[in-house]
Amino acid sequence: MKSHGTDFSYFNPKENELSDKTANIGVVGLAVMGSNLARNLASREGNTVAVYNRSHDKTEHLVSTHPEAGFISTSTYEEFAASLSQPRTAIIMVKAGRGTDAVIEELVKVFEPGDIIVDGGNALFTDTIRREKAVRETGINFVGMGVSGGEEGALLGPSIMPGGSDESWVTLGPILKSIAAIAEGEPCVTHIGHDGAGHFVKMVHNGIEYADMQLIAEAYDLIRRGTNKSPAEIADVFAEWNGGELESYLIEITAEVLRQVDADTNKPLVDIILDQAGAKGTGAWTVQTALDLGVPVSGIAEATFARSLSSHAEQRAVSRDLPGPAQALTVDDADSFIEDVRLALFASKIVAYSQGFDEIRAGASAYGWNIDLGAVSKIWRGGCIIRAQFLNRIADAYRDAVELPVLLTAPYFVEALGRAQDAWRRIVSISAAAGLPAPAFSSSLAYYDGLRAERLPAALIQGQRDFFGAHTYKRIDKEGTFHTLWSGDRTEIEAEDTH
């Protein structure tokens, strides 16, 4: 077995125990996610798993703690490569960034053309494009693979979003199908597209997740302030919602979080947790990429900015005495108000998913990926954080109209938004009048109305741009591109199209 000049002669079948058993898949990086994924792989019939970690103690701990998994323990990259059947397939589960590059560099030294290196971390998709191009030059396949579902999903069945070559999918597909979550009899994995497509879709998934979580938080805040219900009582509201069209993993766990009581203070845990939300970057990547692509993802953006604002404690501390409305939020009919919040949440959630799928479609066009949006919605039905009952409706929409330009215009969503819009408008108005921040609700409604508008004030913006920068404009009544001589006699001339 040749591997770029590395000598494996000491792995003679008669001389080394590693040859007694061969793995069809390996995992590098055995922190919680990597360990759980390795255990998931090992639990499926037909899989034998080799494991490697830079700190060998962690490898030995995993192997000794889970003897039932039958792991092949390795202490060097050479041993790891020798333990794998061809084409060798390794999944990297290390922190995104330089650590990933370092592991790839080591694996390339011991792998051969046709082998497969899979990055299962939360890598930026442009890094994946760069890595895939570099690794491809060695003849080795590189796959950027999004994995959603957290620690539990990694162990029991995640939603998996692999990119990479068609060749790699032939080997990798059956392995990933064996460990993925199952939704309505179908494994939650599909070949997303080439090079960075998998990590791109995972990035957008996380952006939608940001929006969904912010919307739920705004719904909770409005109900609590408007009705004075306790967190435990609001938990019952969310549990009831989870039995209807809002059924989703995030609604389900929201009820669980709101029911939790702090052991030290005997108060609701949600009242003890510091109100500063953390972020790991994927929300910001989603928004930055959407800006580059010219795709409005205002709901996702506002959710991302809301986390940022929450974390600026020093600014919030000096701003508490800023003037606000004299009238606090008052609710006469709690049940009607809660139903309005539910409908506003549902409508805004539809907008978040629609914006996310818009970004995926735009990314596919820009980077030359053939992404099946209906298939993406199906693999998000199980295992992942944003799994929700209405993903089936998204799959139906793209099945019925593959080139659907705006998800909101599919018949199911037109009906849902028509049914919800009056409540949605009331909630946005009430929150604004009471001085309660509801940025995701508000921006989602503004986006919806922007799509609906027959004419937007962008015409004035184009006039302003032409005035100070001669950026030109188009007219509604004739073809061509025009410029007004603002500093001259203000006549209009036909100009070269600069758009």
CSV table of C-alpha atoms in Angstrom, one decimal:
chain,number,residue,atom,x,y,z
A,1,MET,CA,0.0,0.0,0.0
A,2,LYS,CA,1.6,3.2,-1.1
A,3,SER,CA,0.7,6.5,0.5
A,4,HIS,CA,2.7,9.4,-0.7
A,5,GLY,CA,6.1,8.0,0.3
A,6,THR,CA,5.1,6.7,3.8
A,7,ASP,CA,6.4,3.2,4.6
A,8,PHE,CA,3.6,0.9,5.8
A,9,SER,CA,5.7,-2.3,5.6
A,10,TYR,CA,5.6,-2.8,9.3
A,11,PHE,CA,1.8,-3.3,9.0
A,12,ASN,CA,2.4,-6.9,7.8
A,13,PRO,CA,-0.8,-9.1,8.2
A,14,LYS,CA,1.2,-11.6,10.2
A,15,GLU,CA,3.0,-9.1,12.4
A,16,ASN,CA,0.4,-6.4,13.4
A,17,GLU,CA,-2.9,-6.7,15.2
A,18,LEU,CA,-4.3,-3.8,13.2
A,19,SER,CA,-4.7,-6.1,10.2
A,20,ASP,CA,-7.0,-8.5,12.2
A,21,LYS,CA,-9.9,-6.2,11.6
A,22,THR,CA,-10.5,-3.6,8.9
A,23,ALA,CA,-12.7,-0.5,9.2
A,24,ASN,CA,-14.9,0.8,6.5
A,25,ILE,CA,-15.0,4.2,8.1
A,26,GLY,CA,-12.9,6.3,10.4
A,27,VAL,CA,-13.4,9.3,12.7
A,28,VAL,CA,-10.7,11.8,13.6
A,29,GLY,CA,-11.5,14.1,16.6
A,30,LEU,CA,-13.2,12.5,19.6
A,31,ALA,CA,-14.7,15.4,21.5
A,32,VAL,CA,-18.4,14.9,22.2
A,33,MET,CA,-19.7,15.3,18.7
A,34,GLY,CA,-17.0,13.1,17.2
A,35,SER,CA,-17.4,10.4,19.9
A,36,ASN,CA,-21.1,10.3,19.5
A,37,LEU,CA,-20.9,10.1,15.7
A,38,ALA,CA,-18.4,7.3,16.0
A,39,ARG,CA,-20.7,5.4,18.3
A,40,ASN,CA,-23.6,6.0,16.0
A,41,LEU,CA,-21.6,4.6,13.1
A,42,ALA,CA,-20.4,1.6,15.1
A,43,SER,CA,-24.0,0.8,16.1
A,44,ARG,CA,-25.1,0.3,12.5
A,45,GLU,CA,-24.9,-3.1,10.9
A,46,GLY,CA,-22.0,-3.4,8.4
A,47,ASN,CA,-19.9,-0.6,9.9
A,48,THR,CA,-16.5,-1.1,11.6
A,49,VAL,CA,-15.1,2.2,12.9
A,50,ALA,CA,-11.5,3.2,13.3
A,51,VAL,CA,-10.9,6.1,15.7
A,52,TYR,CA,-8.1,8.6,16.2
A,53,ASN,CA,-7.5,11.6,18.4
A,54,ARG,CA,-4.5,13.8,18.8
A,55,SER,CA,-4.6,13.0,22.5
A,56,HIS,CA,-4.5,9.2,22.5
A,57,ASP,CA,-5.9,9.2,26.1
A,58,LYS,CA,-9.2,10.4,24.7
A,59,THR,CA,-9.1,7.5,22.1
A,60,GLU,CA,-8.5,4.9,24.8
A,61,HIS,CA,-11.2,6.4,27.0
A,62,LEU,CA,-13.8,6.1,24.2
A,63,VAL,CA,-12.7,2.5,23.3
A,64,SER,CA,-12.6,1.3,26.9
A,65,THR,CA,-15.9,3.0,27.8
A,66,HIS,CA,-17.8,1.5,24.8
A,67,PRO,CA,-16.4,-2.0,24.2
A,68,GLU,CA,-19.6,-2.9,22.5
A,69,ALA,CA,-18.7,-0.6,19.6
A,70,GLY,CA,-15.8,-2.7,18.5
A,71,PHE,CA,-13.7,0.4,17.7
A,72,ILE,CA,-10.3,0.0,16.1
A,73,SER,CA,-8.0,2.2,18.2
A,74,THR,CA,-5.2,4.0,16.5
A,75,SER,CA,-2.4,6.2,17.9
A,76,THR,CA,-0.9,7.7,14.7
A,77,TYR,CA,-2.2,8.8,11.3
A,78,GLU,CA,-0.2,5.9,9.8
A,79,GLU,CA,-2.0,3.4,11.9
A,80,PHE,CA,-5.3,5.1,11.2
A,81,ALA,CA,-4.8,4.8,7.4
A,82,ALA,CA,-3.6,1.2,7.7
A,83,SER,CA,-6.8,0.2,9.6
A,84,LEU,CA,-9.1,1.4,6.8
A,85,SER,CA,-10.3,-0.6,3.8
A,86,GLN,CA,-10.1,1.1,0.4
A,87,PRO,CA,-11.3,3.5,-0.6
A,88,ARG,CA,-10.3,4.8,2.8
A,89,THR,CA,-13.0,7.1,4.3
A,90,ALA,CA,-12.4,9.4,7.2
A,91,ILE,CA,-14.7,11.9,8.9
A,92,ILE,CA,-13.0,14.8,10.6
A,93,MET,CA,-14.8,16.2,13.6
A,94,VAL,CA,-12.5,18.9,14.9
A,95,LYS,CA,-13.0,22.6,15.5
A,96,ALA,CA,-13.3,24.6,12.3
A,97,GLY,CA,-10.4,26.6,11.1
A,98,ARG,CA,-6.7,25.9,11.3
A,99,GLY,CA,-7.2,22.6,13.2
A,100,THR,CA,-9.2,21.3,10.2
A,101,ASP,CA,-6.5,22.3,7.8
A,102,ALA,CA,-3.8,20.6,10.0
A,103,VAL,CA,-5.8,17.3,10.1
A,104,ILE,CA,-6.4,17.4,6.3
A,105,GLU,CA,-2.6,17.9,5.7
A,106,GLU,CA,-1.8,14.8,7.8
A,107,LEU,CA,-4.4,12.6,6.2
A,108,VAL,CA,-3.3,13.6,2.7
A,109,LYS,CA,0.2,12.3,3.6
A,110,VAL,CA,-1.2,8.8,4.4
A,111,PHE,CA,-4.2,8.5,2.0
A,112,GLU,CA,-4.1,7.6,-1.7
A,113,PRO,CA,-6.0,8.7,-4.8
A,114,GLY,CA,-9.6,7.7,-4.6
A,115,ASP,CA,-9.8,7.9,-0.8
A,116,ILE,CA,-12.2,10.2,0.9
A,117,ILE,CA,-11.7,12.9,3.5
A,118,VAL,CA,-14.9,14.3,5.0
A,119,ASP,CA,-15.0,17.5,7.1
A,120,GLY,CA,-18.1,17.2,9.4
A,121,GLY,CA,-17.5,20.4,11.2
A,122,ASN,CA,-19.2,23.8,10.8
A,123,ALA,CA,-16.8,25.1,8.2
A,124,LEU,CA,-17.4,28.2,6.2
A,125,PHE,CA,-18.4,27.0,2.7
A,126,THR,CA,-15.7,29.1,1.0
A,127,ASP,CA,-13.1,27.3,3.1
A,128,THR,CA,-14.6,24.1,1.9
A,129,ILE,CA,-14.3,25.2,-1.7
A,130,ARG,CA,-10.7,26.0,-1.2
A,131,ARG,CA,-9.9,22.8,0.6
A,132,GLU,CA,-11.7,20.6,-2.0
A,133,LYS,CA,-9.8,22.2,-4.8
A,134,ALA,CA,-6.5,21.7,-3.1
A,135,VAL,CA,-7.2,18.1,-2.0
A,136,ARG,CA,-8.6,17.2,-5.5
A,137,GLU,CA,-5.1,17.9,-7.0
A,138,THR,CA,-3.8,14.9,-5.0
A,139,GLY,CA,-6.5,12.6,-6.4
A,140,ILE,CA,-8.2,12.3,-3.0
A,141,ASN,CA,-11.8,13.2,-2.7
A,142,PHE,CA,-12.8,15.9,-0.2
A,143,VAL,CA,-16.3,16.3,1.2
A,144,GLY,CA,-17.7,19.2,3.2
A,145,MET,CA,-20.5,17.8,5.2
A,146,GLY,CA,-23.0,19.7,7.4
A,147,VAL,CA,-24.3,17.7,10.4
A,148,SER,CA,-27.2,19.0,12.4
A,149,GLY,CA,-28.9,17.7,15.6
A,150,GLY,CA,-26.3,18.5,18.2
A,151,GLU,CA,-24.8,15.9,20.5
A,152,GLU,CA,-28.0,13.8,20.6
A,153,GLY,CA,-28.4,13.9,16.9
A,154,ALA,CA,-24.8,12.8,16.3
A,155,LEU,CA,-25.5,9.7,18.5
A,156,LEU,CA,-29.0,8.8,17.5
A,157,GLY,CA,-29.4,10.1,14.0
A,158,PRO,CA,-28.6,13.6,12.6
A,159,SER,CA,-29.7,15.4,9.5
A,160,ILE,CA,-26.7,15.2,7.2
A,161,MET,CA,-25.8,17.6,4.3
A,162,PRO,CA,-22.8,16.3,2.3
A,163,GLY,CA,-21.3,18.0,-0.7
A,164,GLY,CA,-18.3,16.6,-2.6
A,165,SER,CA,-17.9,14.6,-5.8
A,166,ASP,CA,-20.3,12.1,-7.3
A,167,GLU,CA,-17.5,9.5,-6.9
A,168,SER,CA,-17.3,10.0,-3.1
A,169,TRP,CA,-21.1,9.8,-2.8
A,170,VAL,CA,-21.0,6.2,-4.1
A,171,THR,CA,-19.0,5.1,-1.1
A,172,LEU,CA,-20.2,7.6,1.4
A,173,GLY,CA,-23.9,7.5,0.6
A,174,PRO,CA,-24.7,4.1,2.1
A,175,ILE,CA,-22.7,4.8,5.2
A,176,LEU,CA,-24.4,8.1,5.9
A,177,LYS,CA,-27.8,6.7,5.2
A,178,SER,CA,-27.2,4.1,7.8
A,179,ILE,CA,-26.7,6.7,10.6
A,180,ALA,CA,-29.0,9.5,9.5
A,181,ALA,CA,-32.3,10.3,11.2
A,182,ILE,CA,-35.4,8.7,9.6
A,183,ALA,CA,-38.4,10.9,8.8
A,184,GLU,CA,-41.5,9.2,7.3
A,185,GLY,CA,-39.4,6.2,6.3
A,186,GLU,CA,-36.7,8.3,4.5
A,187,PRO,CA,-33.1,8.9,5.7
A,188,CYS,CA,-32.4,12.5,6.4
A,189,VAL,CA,-29.4,12.8,4.1
A,190,THR,CA,-29.0,13.6,0.4
A,191,HIS,CA,-26.1,14.5,-1.8
A,192,ILE,CA,-26.4,18.3,-1.8
A,193,GLY,CA,-24.0,19.2,-4.6
A,194,HIS,CA,-20.3,19.6,-5.3
A,195,ASP,CA,-17.5,21.2,-3.3
A,196,GLY,CA,-18.9,23.6,-0.8
A,197,ALA,CA,-22.6,23.0,-1.3
A,198,GLY,CA,-23.1,20.9,1.8
A,199,HIS,CA,-21.6,23.4,4.1
A,200,PHE,CA,-23.5,26.2,2.4
A,201,VAL,CA,-26.8,24.5,3.0
A,202,LYS,CA,-25.8,23.8,6.6
A,203,MET,CA,-24.9,27.5,7.0
A,204,VAL,CA,-28.3,28.6,5.8
A,205,HIS,CA,-29.9,25.9,8.1
A,206,ASN,CA,-28.3,27.6,11.0
A,207,GLY,CA,-29.4,31.0,9.8
A,208,ILE,CA,-33.0,29.8,9.8
A,209,GLU,CA,-32.4,28.4,13.2
A,210,TYR,CA,-31.3,31.8,14.5
A,211,ALA,CA,-34.5,33.4,13.1
A,212,ASP,CA,-36.7,30.6,14.5
A,213,MET,CA,-35.3,30.9,18.0
A,214,GLN,CA,-35.6,34.7,18.0
A,215,LEU,CA,-39.2,34.5,16.9
A,216,ILE,CA,-40.0,32.0,19.6
A,217,ALA,CA,-38.3,34.2,22.2
A,218,GLU,CA,-40.3,37.3,21.1
A,219,ALA,CA,-43.5,35.3,21.3
A,220,TYR,CA,-42.6,34.2,24.9
A,221,ASP,CA,-41.7,37.7,25.9
A,222,LEU,CA,-45.0,39.2,24.5
A,223,ILE,CA,-47.1,36.6,26.2
A,224,ARG,CA,-45.3,37.0,29.5
A,225,ARG,CA,-45.5,40.8,29.5
A,226,GLY,CA,-49.0,40.9,28.1
A,227,THR,CA,-50.7,38.2,30.3
A,228,ASN,CA,-48.4,38.0,33.4
A,229,LYS,CA,-48.4,34.2,33.0
A,230,SER,CA,-45.6,32.4,34.7
A,231,PRO,CA,-43.0,30.6,32.6
A,232,ALA,CA,-44.5,27.3,33.6
A,233,GLU,CA,-47.9,28.5,32.4
A,234,ILE,CA,-46.4,29.7,29.1
A,235,ALA,CA,-44.8,26.3,28.8
A,236,ASP,CA,-48.3,24.8,28.7
A,237,VAL,CA,-49.1,27.3,25.9
A,238,PHE,CA,-46.1,26.1,23.8
A,239,ALA,CA,-46.8,22.5,24.5
A,240,GLU,CA,-50.3,23.0,23.1
A,241,TRP,CA,-48.9,24.8,20.1
A,242,ASN,CA,-46.7,21.9,19.5
A,243,GLY,CA,-49.7,19.8,18.7
A,244,GLY,CA,-50.7,21.9,15.8
A,245,GLU,CA,-49.2,23.6,12.7
A,246,LEU,CA,-46.3,25.0,14.8
A,247,GLU,CA,-45.2,21.5,15.7
A,248,SER,CA,-41.4,21.5,15.8
A,249,TYR,CA,-38.4,20.5,17.8
A,250,LEU,CA,-37.7,24.1,18.9
A,251,ILE,CA,-41.3,24.6,20.1
A,252,GLU,CA,-41.1,21.3,22.0
A,253,ILE,CA,-37.8,22.2,23.8
A,254,THR,CA,-39.0,25.7,24.6
A,255,ALA,CA,-41.8,24.2,26.8
A,256,GLU,CA,-39.1,22.1,28.5
A,257,VAL,CA,-36.9,25.1,29.2
A,258,LEU,CA,-39.7,27.2,30.5
A,259,ARG,CA,-40.8,24.4,32.9
A,260,GLN,CA,-37.3,24.1,34.4
A,261,VAL,CA,-36.9,25.3,38.0
A,262,ASP,CA,-33.5,26.4,39.3
A,263,ALA,CA,-32.4,24.2,42.1
A,264,ASP,CA,-30.5,26.9,44.0
A,265,THR,CA,-33.2,29.6,44.0
A,266,ASN,CA,-36.4,27.7,43.3
A,267,LYS,CA,-37.1,30.3,40.6
A,268,PRO,CA,-37.8,29.6,36.9
A,269,LEU,CA,-34.5,28.9,35.3
A,270,VAL,CA,-35.3,31.3,32.5
A,271,ASP,CA,-35.3,34.1,35.1
A,272,ILE,CA,-31.8,33.1,36.4
A,273,ILE,CA,-30.1,32.8,33.0
A,274,LEU,CA,-28.2,35.9,31.9
A,275,ASP,CA,-30.1,37.6,29.0
A,276,GLN,CA,-27.1,37.7,26.7
A,277,ALA,CA,-27.3,35.2,23.7
A,278,GLY,CA,-24.2,33.6,22.3
A,279,ALA,CA,-23.4,32.8,18.7
A,280,LYS,CA,-20.8,30.8,16.9
A,281,GLY,CA,-20.7,32.6,13.6
A,282,THR,CA,-23.0,30.7,11.2
A,283,GLY,CA,-25.8,33.3,11.6
A,284,ALA,CA,-23.4,36.1,10.7
A,285,TRP,CA,-22.1,34.0,7.7
A,286,THR,CA,-25.6,33.5,6.5
A,287,VAL,CA,-26.3,37.2,6.5
A,288,GLN,CA,-22.9,38.2,5.1
A,289,THR,CA,-23.3,35.7,2.2
A,290,ALA,CA,-26.8,36.9,1.5
A,291,LEU,CA,-25.6,40.4,1.2
A,292,ASP,CA,-22.9,39.3,-1.3
A,293,LEU,CA,-25.6,37.4,-3.2
A,294,GLY,CA,-28.1,40.3,-3.1
A,295,VAL,CA,-30.7,38.2,-1.3
A,296,PRO,CA,-32.8,39.8,1.4
A,297,VAL,CA,-32.8,37.7,4.6
A,298,SER,CA,-34.1,40.4,6.9
A,299,GLY,CA,-35.6,38.0,9.5
A,300,ILE,CA,-32.4,36.1,9.8
A,301,ALA,CA,-30.4,39.3,10.0
A,302,GLU,CA,-32.6,40.8,12.7
A,303,ALA,CA,-32.3,37.6,14.7
A,304,THR,CA,-28.5,37.8,14.4
A,305,PHE,CA,-28.4,41.4,15.4
A,306,ALA,CA,-30.7,40.8,18.3
A,307,ARG,CA,-28.1,38.4,19.7
A,308,SER,CA,-25.4,41.0,19.2
A,309,LEU,CA,-27.5,43.7,21.0
A,310,SER,CA,-28.3,41.4,23.9
A,311,SER,CA,-24.5,40.9,24.4
A,312,HIS,CA,-23.7,44.6,24.6
A,313,ALA,CA,-24.3,44.9,28.4
A,314,GLU,CA,-22.5,48.2,28.7
A,315,GLN,CA,-24.6,49.9,26.1
A,316,ARG,CA,-27.8,48.4,27.5
A,317,ALA,CA,-26.9,49.6,31.0
A,318,VAL,CA,-26.5,53.2,30.0
A,319,SER,CA,-29.6,53.2,27.8
A,320,ARG,CA,-32.3,52.1,30.3
A,321,ASP,CA,-33.4,55.7,31.0
A,322,LEU,CA,-34.1,56.5,27.4
A,323,PRO,CA,-37.7,57.7,27.0
A,324,GLY,CA,-40.3,55.2,26.1
A,325,PRO,CA,-44.0,55.1,25.7
A,326,ALA,CA,-46.1,56.1,28.6
A,327,GLN,CA,-48.6,53.3,28.2
A,328,ALA,CA,-47.4,49.8,29.1
A,329,LEU,CA,-48.7,46.7,27.3
A,330,THR,CA,-52.3,45.9,28.5
A,331,VAL,CA,-54.2,42.9,27.3
A,332,ASP,CA,-58.0,42.6,27.9
A,333,ASP,CA,-58.5,39.1,26.4
A,334,ALA,CA,-55.5,36.9,27.2
A,335,ASP,CA,-56.7,33.9,25.0
A,336,SER,CA,-57.2,36.1,22.0
A,337,PHE,CA,-53.9,37.8,22.5
A,338,ILE,CA,-52.1,34.4,22.7
A,339,GLU,CA,-53.8,33.2,19.6
A,340,ASP,CA,-52.6,36.4,17.8
A,341,VAL,CA,-49.1,35.8,18.9
A,342,ARG,CA,-49.3,32.2,17.7
A,343,LEU,CA,-50.4,33.3,14.2
A,344,ALA,CA,-47.7,36.0,14.1
A,345,LEU,CA,-45.1,33.4,15.0
A,346,PHE,CA,-46.3,31.1,12.3
A,347,ALA,CA,-46.4,33.8,9.6
A,348,SER,CA,-42.9,35.0,10.6
A,349,LYS,CA,-41.6,31.5,10.7
A,350,ILE,CA,-42.8,31.0,7.1
A,351,VAL,CA,-40.9,34.1,6.1
A,352,ALA,CA,-37.7,32.9,7.7
A,353,TYR,CA,-37.8,29.6,5.8
A,354,SER,CA,-38.7,31.3,2.6
A,355,GLN,CA,-35.8,33.7,2.9
A,356,GLY,CA,-33.4,30.8,3.7
A,357,PHE,CA,-34.5,28.8,0.6
A,358,ASP,CA,-34.1,31.9,-1.5
A,359,GLU,CA,-30.5,32.1,-0.3
A,360,ILE,CA,-29.9,28.5,-1.1
A,361,ARG,CA,-31.3,28.9,-4.6
A,362,ALA,CA,-29.1,32.0,-5.2
A,363,GLY,CA,-26.0,30.3,-3.9
A,364,ALA,CA,-26.6,27.3,-6.1
A,365,SER,CA,-26.9,29.6,-9.1
A,366,ALA,CA,-23.8,31.6,-8.2
A,367,TYR,CA,-21.5,28.6,-7.5
A,368,GLY,CA,-22.8,26.2,-10.1
A,369,TRP,CA,-24.5,23.7,-7.7
A,370,ASN,CA,-27.5,21.7,-8.7
A,371,ILE,CA,-29.4,21.7,-5.4
A,372,ASP,CA,-32.8,20.1,-5.1
A,373,LEU,CA,-34.7,22.4,-2.7
A,374,GLY,CA,-37.4,19.9,-2.1
A,375,ALA,CA,-34.9,17.3,-1.1
A,376,VAL,CA,-33.3,19.7,1.3
A,377,SER,CA,-36.6,20.4,3.0
A,378,LYS,CA,-37.1,16.6,3.4
A,379,ILE,CA,-33.8,16.0,5.1
A,380,TRP,CA,-34.6,18.7,7.6
A,381,ARG,CA,-37.7,16.9,8.7
A,382,GLY,CA,-35.8,14.8,11.3
A,383,GLY,CA,-32.6,14.9,13.3
A,384,CYS,CA,-31.9,18.6,12.9
A,385,ILE,CA,-32.6,21.6,15.1
A,386,ILE,CA,-35.1,23.2,12.8
A,387,ARG,CA,-37.1,20.1,12.1
A,388,ALA,CA,-40.8,21.1,11.8
A,389,GLN,CA,-44.1,19.6,10.7
A,390,PHE,CA,-44.5,22.2,7.9
A,391,LEU,CA,-41.3,21.1,6.1
A,392,ASN,CA,-43.5,18.6,4.3
A,393,ARG,CA,-45.5,21.6,2.9
A,394,ILE,CA,-42.2,23.1,1.6
A,395,ALA,CA,-41.3,19.7,-0.1
A,396,ASP,CA,-44.8,19.7,-1.6
A,397,ALA,CA,-44.4,23.3,-2.9
A,398,TYR,CA,-41.1,22.5,-4.7
A,399,ARG,CA,-42.5,19.2,-6.0
A,400,ASP,CA,-45.4,21.0,-7.6
A,401,ALA,CA,-43.3,23.9,-8.9
A,402,VAL,CA,-39.6,23.2,-9.1
A,403,GLU,CA,-38.7,26.7,-10.2
A,404,LEU,CA,-41.0,28.4,-7.6
A,405,PRO,CA,-39.4,31.9,-7.4
A,406,VAL,CA,-40.8,32.7,-3.9
A,407,LEU,CA,-41.8,30.0,-1.4
A,408,LEU,CA,-44.4,32.3,0.1
A,409,THR,CA,-46.4,32.2,-3.1
A,410,ALA,CA,-47.1,28.4,-2.9
A,411,PRO,CA,-50.8,27.8,-2.3
A,412,TYR,CA,-50.4,26.4,1.2
A,413,PHE,CA,-48.4,29.4,2.4
A,414,VAL,CA,-50.7,31.9,0.6
A,415,GLU,CA,-53.6,30.5,2.6
A,416,ALA,CA,-51.6,30.4,5.9
A,417,LEU,CA,-50.4,34.0,5.5
A,418,GLY,CA,-53.8,35.3,4.6
A,419,ARG,CA,-55.2,33.6,7.7
A,420,ALA,CA,-52.5,35.0,9.9
A,421,GLN,CA,-51.8,38.5,8.6
A,422,ASP,CA,-54.4,40.4,10.6
A,423,ALA,CA,-53.1,38.9,13.9
A,424,TRP,CA,-49.5,39.5,12.7
A,425,ARG,CA,-50.2,43.1,12.1
A,426,ARG,CA,-51.9,43.5,15.5
A,427,ILE,CA,-48.9,42.0,17.3
A,428,VAL,CA,-46.4,44.2,15.5
A,429,SER,CA,-48.5,47.3,16.2
A,430,ILE,CA,-49.0,46.4,19.9
A,431,SER,CA,-45.3,45.6,20.5
A,432,ALA,CA,-44.3,48.9,18.9
A,433,ALA,CA,-46.9,50.9,20.8
A,434,ALA,CA,-45.8,49.3,24.1
A,435,GLY,CA,-42.1,49.8,23.4
A,436,LEU,CA,-41.3,46.1,23.4
A,437,PRO,CA,-38.6,45.0,20.9
A,438,ALA,CA,-39.9,42.4,18.4
A,439,PRO,CA,-37.4,42.9,15.6
A,440,ALA,CA,-37.9,39.5,13.9
A,441,PHE,CA,-41.7,39.8,13.9
A,442,SER,CA,-41.5,43.4,12.6
A,443,SER,CA,-38.9,42.8,9.9
A,444,SER,CA,-40.6,39.7,8.7
A,445,LEU,CA,-43.9,41.6,8.2
A,446,ALA,CA,-42.0,44.5,6.5
A,447,TYR,CA,-40.4,41.9,4.1
A,448,TYR,CA,-43.8,40.4,3.4
A,449,ASP,CA,-45.3,43.8,2.6
A,450,GLY,CA,-42.3,44.7,0.5
A,451,LEU,CA,-43.0,41.7,-1.7
A,452,ARG,CA,-46.6,42.6,-2.0
A,453,ALA,CA,-46.1,46.2,-2.9
A,454,GLU,CA,-47.0,47.2,-6.4
A,455,ARG,CA,-44.4,50.1,-6.2
A,456,LEU,CA,-41.6,50.7,-3.8
A,457,PRO,CA,-39.8,53.9,-2.8
A,458,ALA,CA,-36.7,52.5,-4.5
A,459,ALA,CA,-37.5,54.8,-7.4
A,460,LEU,CA,-36.5,57.8,-5.1
A,461,ILE,CA,-33.3,56.0,-4.1
A,462,GLN,CA,-32.4,55.6,-7.7
A,463,GLY,CA,-33.0,59.3,-8.3
A,464,GLN,CA,-30.8,60.2,-5.4
A,465,ARG,CA,-28.0,57.9,-6.6
A,466,ASP,CA,-28.2,59.4,-10.0
A,467,PHE,CA,-28.0,62.9,-8.5
A,468,PHE,CA,-24.9,62.5,-6.4
A,469,GLY,CA,-23.1,59.7,-8.3
A,470,ALA,CA,-24.5,59.6,-11.9
A,471,HIS,CA,-25.4,56.0,-11.3
A,472,THR,CA,-28.2,56.2,-13.9
A,473,TYR,CA,-31.7,54.8,-13.8
A,474,LYS,CA,-34.3,53.0,-15.9
A,475,ARG,CA,-37.8,54.2,-16.8
A,476,ILE,CA,-41.1,52.4,-16.6
A,477,ASP,CA,-42.3,53.8,-20.0
A,478,LYS,CA,-39.4,53.0,-22.4
A,479,GLU,CA,-36.3,50.8,-22.8
A,480,GLY,CA,-32.9,52.0,-22.0
A,481,THR,CA,-30.7,53.5,-19.2
A,482,PHE,CA,-30.9,57.2,-18.4
A,483,HIS,CA,-29.1,60.0,-16.5
A,484,THR,CA,-30.4,63.5,-15.6
A,485,LEU,CA,-27.8,66.3,-15.9
A,486,TRP,CA,-28.4,67.5,-12.4
A,487,SER,CA,-25.6,70.0,-12.2
A,488,GLY,CA,-26.5,71.3,-15.7
A,489,ASP,CA,-29.8,72.1,-17.3
A,490,ARG,CA,-31.4,69.0,-15.8
A,491,THR,CA,-32.3,67.5,-19.2
A,492,GLU,CA,-32.3,63.7,-19.4
A,493,ILE,CA,-29.9,61.9,-21.6
A,494,GLU,CA,-29.6,58.2,-22.6
A,495,ALA,CA,-26.7,56.7,-20.9
A,496,GLU,CA,-24.7,53.5,-21.1
A,497,ASP,CA,-26.1,50.7,-18.9
A,498,THR,CA,-23.9,50.4,-15.8
A,499,HIS,CA,-26.2,47.9,-14.0
